[in-house]
XYZ file of C-alpha atoms in Angstrom:
384
model
C -2.115 -25.952 13.472
C 0.820 -24.052 12.320
C 1.692 -25.108 9.128
C 5.281 -25.967 8.122
C 7.500 -23.448 6.469
C 6.402 -22.967 2.873
C 9.764 -21.928 1.304
C 10.894 -24.781 -1.097
C 14.219 -24.028 -2.460
C 17.020 -26.112 -4.261
C 20.516 -24.749 -4.011
C 22.412 -25.305 -7.353
C 26.136 -25.566 -6.901
C 27.432 -24.800 -10.336
C 28.868 -21.624 -11.655
C 28.397 -20.513 -15.243
C 30.210 -17.418 -16.416
C 28.280 -15.338 -18.622
C 30.259 -14.527 -21.685
C 27.868 -13.395 -24.395
C 26.629 -9.864 -24.680
C 23.073 -11.028 -25.037
C 21.546 -14.352 -23.704
C 18.334 -15.631 -25.557
C 15.548 -16.485 -23.262
C 12.266 -18.336 -23.802
C 8.981 -16.881 -24.950
C 10.410 -14.294 -27.275
C 12.664 -12.396 -24.699
C 16.209 -12.064 -24.320
C 18.322 -11.236 -21.264
C 20.748 -8.090 -21.282
C 23.707 -9.154 -19.304
C 25.749 -5.933 -20.547
C 23.030 -3.551 -19.341
C 23.785 -1.801 -15.804
C 20.613 -1.742 -13.727
C 19.757 0.051 -10.534
C 20.940 -0.645 -6.936
C 18.440 0.305 -4.210
C 18.054 -0.438 -0.424
C 14.540 -0.564 1.417
C 13.449 -1.399 4.933
C 10.028 -2.626 5.985
C 8.589 -2.785 9.310
C 5.774 -5.292 9.977
C 3.183 -5.356 12.790
C 3.858 -8.912 13.261
C 7.175 -8.090 15.078
C 5.359 -6.876 17.964
C 2.763 -9.731 17.801
C 5.131 -12.376 17.764
C 7.556 -10.447 20.136
C 5.500 -8.087 22.312
C 7.516 -5.562 24.246
C 10.615 -5.941 22.142
C 12.304 -2.881 20.560
C 13.115 -3.364 16.978
C 16.085 -0.627 17.119
C 19.060 -2.895 17.612
C 18.097 -5.386 14.996
C 17.303 -2.549 12.661
C 20.653 -1.334 13.345
C 22.236 -4.814 12.335
C 20.136 -5.131 9.318
C 21.407 -1.964 8.213
C 25.014 -3.216 8.639
C 24.335 -6.389 6.690
C 22.901 -4.539 4.015
C 25.598 -2.029 3.697
C 27.963 -5.088 3.741
C 26.221 -6.753 0.830
C 25.901 -3.670 -1.174
C 29.694 -3.058 -0.806
C 30.495 -6.240 -2.531
C 32.273 -6.571 -5.768
C 29.457 -8.427 -7.296
C 27.057 -5.649 -6.732
C 29.276 -2.953 -7.947
C 30.083 -4.924 -11.147
C 26.807 -6.439 -11.835
C 25.036 -6.118 -15.081
C 21.805 -7.259 -16.658
C 19.966 -6.939 -13.323
C 18.324 -4.559 -11.028
C 19.387 -5.035 -7.415
C 17.813 -4.534 -4.145
C 18.743 -5.042 -0.580
C 15.276 -5.241 1.370
C 15.439 -5.649 5.142
C 12.247 -6.799 7.020
C 11.509 -6.508 10.711
C 8.773 -9.037 11.329
C 8.514 -12.636 12.791
C 11.102 -13.310 10.135
C 13.793 -10.662 10.628
C 16.008 -10.920 7.572
C 17.846 -9.077 4.784
C 16.916 -10.015 1.118
C 19.496 -9.231 -1.560
C 17.722 -9.853 -4.904
C 19.043 -9.816 -8.433
C 16.173 -9.352 -10.922
C 16.827 -10.102 -14.540
C 16.496 -7.302 -17.038
C 15.116 -8.605 -20.163
C 13.379 -7.290 -23.352
C 11.566 -8.537 -26.406
C 12.597 -8.130 -30.165
C 9.670 -5.739 -30.811
C 10.173 -3.670 -27.823
C 11.086 -0.128 -28.154
C 14.931 0.507 -27.814
C 15.955 1.205 -24.283
C 12.853 -0.530 -22.642
C 13.584 -3.585 -20.168
C 11.344 -5.297 -17.874
C 12.062 -7.961 -15.063
C 12.164 -11.507 -16.121
C 12.918 -13.947 -13.017
C 15.230 -13.298 -10.134
C 17.710 -14.985 -7.884
C 18.425 -13.923 -4.223
C 20.050 -14.600 -0.868
C 18.376 -14.193 2.464
C 20.039 -13.638 5.883
C 17.745 -14.337 8.879
C 18.644 -13.361 12.426
C 17.641 -15.393 15.436
C 15.022 -17.225 13.167
C 14.220 -20.702 14.932
C 11.748 -21.748 12.241
C 14.249 -21.394 9.370
C 16.897 -22.957 11.423
C 14.958 -26.080 12.331
C 14.373 -27.005 8.626
C 11.896 -29.622 8.116
C 9.518 -29.303 11.050
C 7.255 -32.286 11.240
C 4.891 -31.632 14.305
C 4.801 -28.639 16.719
C 8.492 -27.342 16.827
C 9.895 -30.540 16.210
C 11.867 -31.688 13.112
C 13.806 -34.202 11.240
C 17.657 -33.943 11.724
C 19.448 -32.021 8.883
C 22.200 -33.517 7.103
C 25.539 -31.621 7.147
C 26.756 -31.389 3.637
C 29.462 -29.072 3.521
C 30.979 -25.687 4.918
C 30.705 -21.973 3.945
C 33.313 -19.857 5.222
C 33.890 -21.899 8.438
C 30.449 -22.401 9.209
C 28.364 -25.663 8.350
C 25.959 -26.091 5.443
C 22.778 -28.211 6.177
C 20.189 -29.913 4.024
C 16.905 -30.566 5.541
C 15.345 -32.152 2.567
C 13.341 -28.831 1.665
C 16.290 -26.441 1.244
C 19.907 -26.069 2.090
C 21.228 -23.564 4.509
C 24.174 -22.162 6.433
C 23.960 -21.803 10.211
C 26.093 -19.246 11.727
C 26.163 -20.006 15.455
C 29.517 -19.049 17.184
C 30.029 -21.104 20.173
C 27.217 -23.619 19.761
C 28.643 -26.806 18.535
C 25.329 -28.895 19.017
C 22.518 -26.927 17.411
C 20.339 -30.035 17.243
C 19.266 -32.078 20.220
C 17.276 -35.287 20.285
C 13.605 -34.674 21.582
C 12.497 -37.042 24.043
C 8.921 -38.597 24.271
C 8.017 -36.750 27.308
C 8.821 -33.363 25.757
C 7.051 -34.284 22.580
C 3.983 -35.384 24.396
C 3.838 -32.409 26.728
C 4.199 -30.124 23.772
C 1.458 -31.840 21.996
C -0.743 -31.807 25.053
C -0.303 -28.028 25.498
C -1.129 -27.615 21.610
C -4.293 -29.604 21.921
C -5.319 -27.925 25.211
C -5.053 -24.472 23.553
C -7.244 -25.830 20.665
C -9.814 -27.119 23.041
C -9.833 -23.747 24.825
C -10.366 -22.041 21.600
C -13.121 -24.334 20.634
C -14.907 -23.917 24.188
C -14.580 -20.125 23.851
C -16.084 -20.030 20.431
C -19.088 -22.268 21.596
C -19.638 -19.878 24.706
C -19.539 -16.671 22.466
C -22.127 -18.275 20.135
C -24.413 -19.185 23.205
C -23.919 -15.830 24.725
C -25.111 -14.078 21.443
C -28.140 -16.285 21.098
C -28.867 -15.448 24.782
C -28.860 -11.851 23.792
C -31.202 -12.361 20.951
C -33.426 -14.398 23.176
C -33.752 -11.584 25.673
C -34.300 -9.022 22.906
C -37.057 -11.105 21.406
C -38.738 -11.874 24.561
C -38.716 -8.230 25.278
C -40.449 -7.606 21.755
C -42.955 -10.406 22.403
C -44.011 -8.898 25.548
C -44.629 -5.413 23.664
C -46.556 -7.092 21.250
C -48.794 -8.874 23.897
C -49.348 -5.470 25.723
C -50.286 -3.706 22.506
C -52.695 -6.546 21.547
C -54.417 -6.182 24.880
C -54.691 -2.370 24.685
C -56.237 -2.666 21.207
C -58.554 -5.455 22.098
C -61.677 -3.175 22.197
C -60.784 -0.338 19.956
C -59.086 -2.262 17.053
C -59.921 -6.006 17.314
C -58.381 -6.884 13.956
C -54.974 -5.055 14.693
C -55.117 -6.675 18.207
C -55.638 -10.202 16.539
C -52.634 -9.422 14.241
C -50.379 -8.638 16.990
C -51.381 -11.853 18.943
C -50.333 -14.091 15.924
C -46.896 -11.977 15.738
C -46.397 -12.776 19.361
C -47.299 -16.463 18.933
C -44.821 -16.674 15.964
C -42.123 -15.149 18.399
C -43.063 -17.737 21.036
C -42.216 -20.711 18.593
C -38.893 -18.928 17.886
C -38.207 -18.642 21.594
C -39.008 -22.010 22.142
C -36.430 -23.456 19.550
C -33.854 -20.789 20.846
C -34.198 -22.087 24.373
C -33.730 -25.556 23.229
C -30.471 -24.699 21.460
C -29.154 -22.877 24.289
C -29.816 -25.485 26.820
C -28.339 -28.131 24.440
C -24.979 -26.122 23.994
C -24.724 -24.630 27.480
C -23.496 -28.055 28.671
C -21.418 -28.714 25.600
C -21.005 -32.387 26.578
C -22.774 -33.655 23.820
C -21.111 -31.711 21.016
C -19.279 -34.270 18.855
C -16.430 -31.999 17.921
C -15.793 -30.887 21.602
C -16.106 -34.334 22.774
C -13.551 -35.485 19.916
C -11.113 -32.802 21.245
C -11.537 -33.756 24.911
C -10.707 -37.397 23.863
C -7.626 -36.454 22.102
C -6.352 -34.579 25.066
C -7.411 -37.462 27.421
C -5.518 -40.070 25.060
C -2.368 -37.857 25.193
C -2.455 -37.414 28.718
C -2.959 -41.252 29.356
C -0.093 -42.140 26.954
C 2.374 -39.741 28.878
C 1.094 -41.012 32.281
C 1.541 -44.584 31.460
C 5.181 -44.207 30.479
C 7.924 -45.308 33.023
C 10.921 -42.803 33.674
C 13.145 -44.634 31.281
C 10.561 -44.599 28.590
C 9.965 -41.020 28.935
C 13.570 -39.896 28.174
C 13.904 -42.018 25.172
C 14.049 -40.230 21.808
C 10.753 -39.591 20.044
C 10.212 -41.366 16.805
C 7.423 -39.997 14.844
C 5.492 -41.096 11.587
C 2.407 -39.258 10.073
C -0.678 -41.784 10.166
C 1.111 -43.902 13.095
C -2.261 -43.604 14.704
C -3.899 -46.102 12.303
C -1.480 -48.689 13.671
C -0.964 -47.748 17.279
C -4.541 -46.187 18.010
C -2.670 -43.323 19.589
C -3.269 -39.657 18.627
C 0.441 -38.869 19.211
C 1.613 -40.718 15.782
C 4.656 -41.847 17.952
C 6.237 -45.248 16.712
C 6.780 -47.959 19.104
C 10.259 -48.938 20.079
C 10.155 -52.174 18.078
C 9.287 -50.023 14.888
C 11.671 -47.368 15.171
C 13.128 -47.924 11.770
C 9.663 -47.010 10.054
C 9.625 -43.679 11.661
C 11.604 -40.299 11.922
C 13.528 -39.491 14.992
C 12.433 -35.976 16.116
C 14.808 -33.325 17.060
C 14.664 -29.824 18.692
C 16.805 -26.726 18.527
C 19.334 -26.276 21.349
C 17.593 -23.799 23.648
C 20.416 -21.312 23.180
C 19.211 -20.670 19.585
C 16.373 -18.453 20.470
C 15.149 -15.118 19.470
C 16.792 -12.102 21.245
C 16.028 -8.365 20.289
C 19.431 -7.161 21.894
C 22.001 -9.451 20.033
C 22.405 -11.805 17.330
C 22.721 -15.203 18.619
C 22.656 -16.809 15.041
C 22.082 -16.428 11.609
C 20.713 -18.424 8.838
C 21.707 -17.962 5.135
C 19.748 -19.305 2.226
C 20.510 -18.914 -1.464
C 17.342 -18.818 -3.711
C 18.447 -19.838 -7.233
C 16.926 -21.171 -10.599
C 15.787 -24.533 -10.524
C 17.951 -27.420 -12.304
C 17.273 -27.886 -15.784
C 16.142 -24.254 -16.252
C 18.321 -21.643 -18.312
C 21.051 -19.893 -16.256
C 20.494 -16.212 -15.909
C 22.451 -13.129 -14.985
C 20.730 -13.312 -11.632
C 22.054 -16.676 -11.021
C 25.478 -15.602 -11.933
C 25.503 -12.678 -9.274
C 24.368 -15.078 -6.583
C 27.346 -17.591 -7.490
C 29.849 -14.614 -7.680
C 28.659 -13.142 -4.249
C 29.109 -16.506 -2.591
C 32.848 -16.301 -3.230
C 33.528 -12.927 -1.492
C 34.801 -14.162 1.719
C 35.407 -10.381 2.821
C 31.710 -9.477 2.979
C 30.867 -12.816 4.612
C 33.563 -12.426 7.156
C 32.200 -8.828 7.930
C 28.507 -10.107 8.231
C 29.324 -13.095 10.173
C 31.347 -11.292 12.789
C 28.186 -9.382 13.829
C 27.028 -12.602 15.315
C 30.291 -13.364 16.990
C 30.602 -9.773 18.302
C 26.958 -9.424 19.749
């Protein structure tokens, strides 16, 4: 199904001051930390916003994104930045966010004077009411591994989900992550598998309907050939014979079409469909066999547990809990809202450890320390 979020970032917590006028790079280029670059602001509205949030107006969130962009661009870091081009890009989509990117300016020794190009970048992202990013390492459906609190940022917790680190700004919500019960997990998975089954059946029915249309058209064409052959029987025997042969060939095709349609109309013999039905039944049986006390226990999951348990849920038995991962869900209060900011997620994207630090990395490190702009931005959630 939905695949997990493909945003793999490592947050590097070290500050390196850039003191040289020009930093040597790799591959024959040099950074230019003393050159002032451009500062721009852009906005993108994606059709996915209305697909994911049908009927919602984007106007409120658009206004909040503009305020966040303005706050970021008013920072001392942006005003004093050198060696980078800067862009505050707001996006209204399934991931409503502002990305402030710092793109390194670089040049080669043989480049004409005054010519620069971009070589790598670092950035920060501020997501609004984005449950997927807040969930961190999603393992199945909407359920995830518990993120570990590893620090604080301007009064709000910093979490490490094993894939990336992020700051969760959720004023008034002290328990953002709640244990997922076995019943909640199984009901969600059953719903997911039923939807897959419905899509599979719908696809099969569409194919059968299309084949049925072709069958009717072919039968009509065969009848026309037979009628023409009959009318030419005396006046043009050769042509009549040819038409009869064509009609005979169509008849063979029609017999095969009827066989295929007949076999697929019931759909009970389709191995893929039967497999999907077995999955749904197995999950339903697993849930129905649980006692009330068993249903409310926290779900513990492990990919491939089916090989041991024989159950499609991949839930770990109670006596093997240490071999699985306890599942969590977001507090229901952390949800999408198009008329207020319930929560924000802040993620810093920086150069991977072991790589040369760049002017862009320095900008990201510096802006982290500007408490004024973070207070201004985070107050948008508290005041919503």
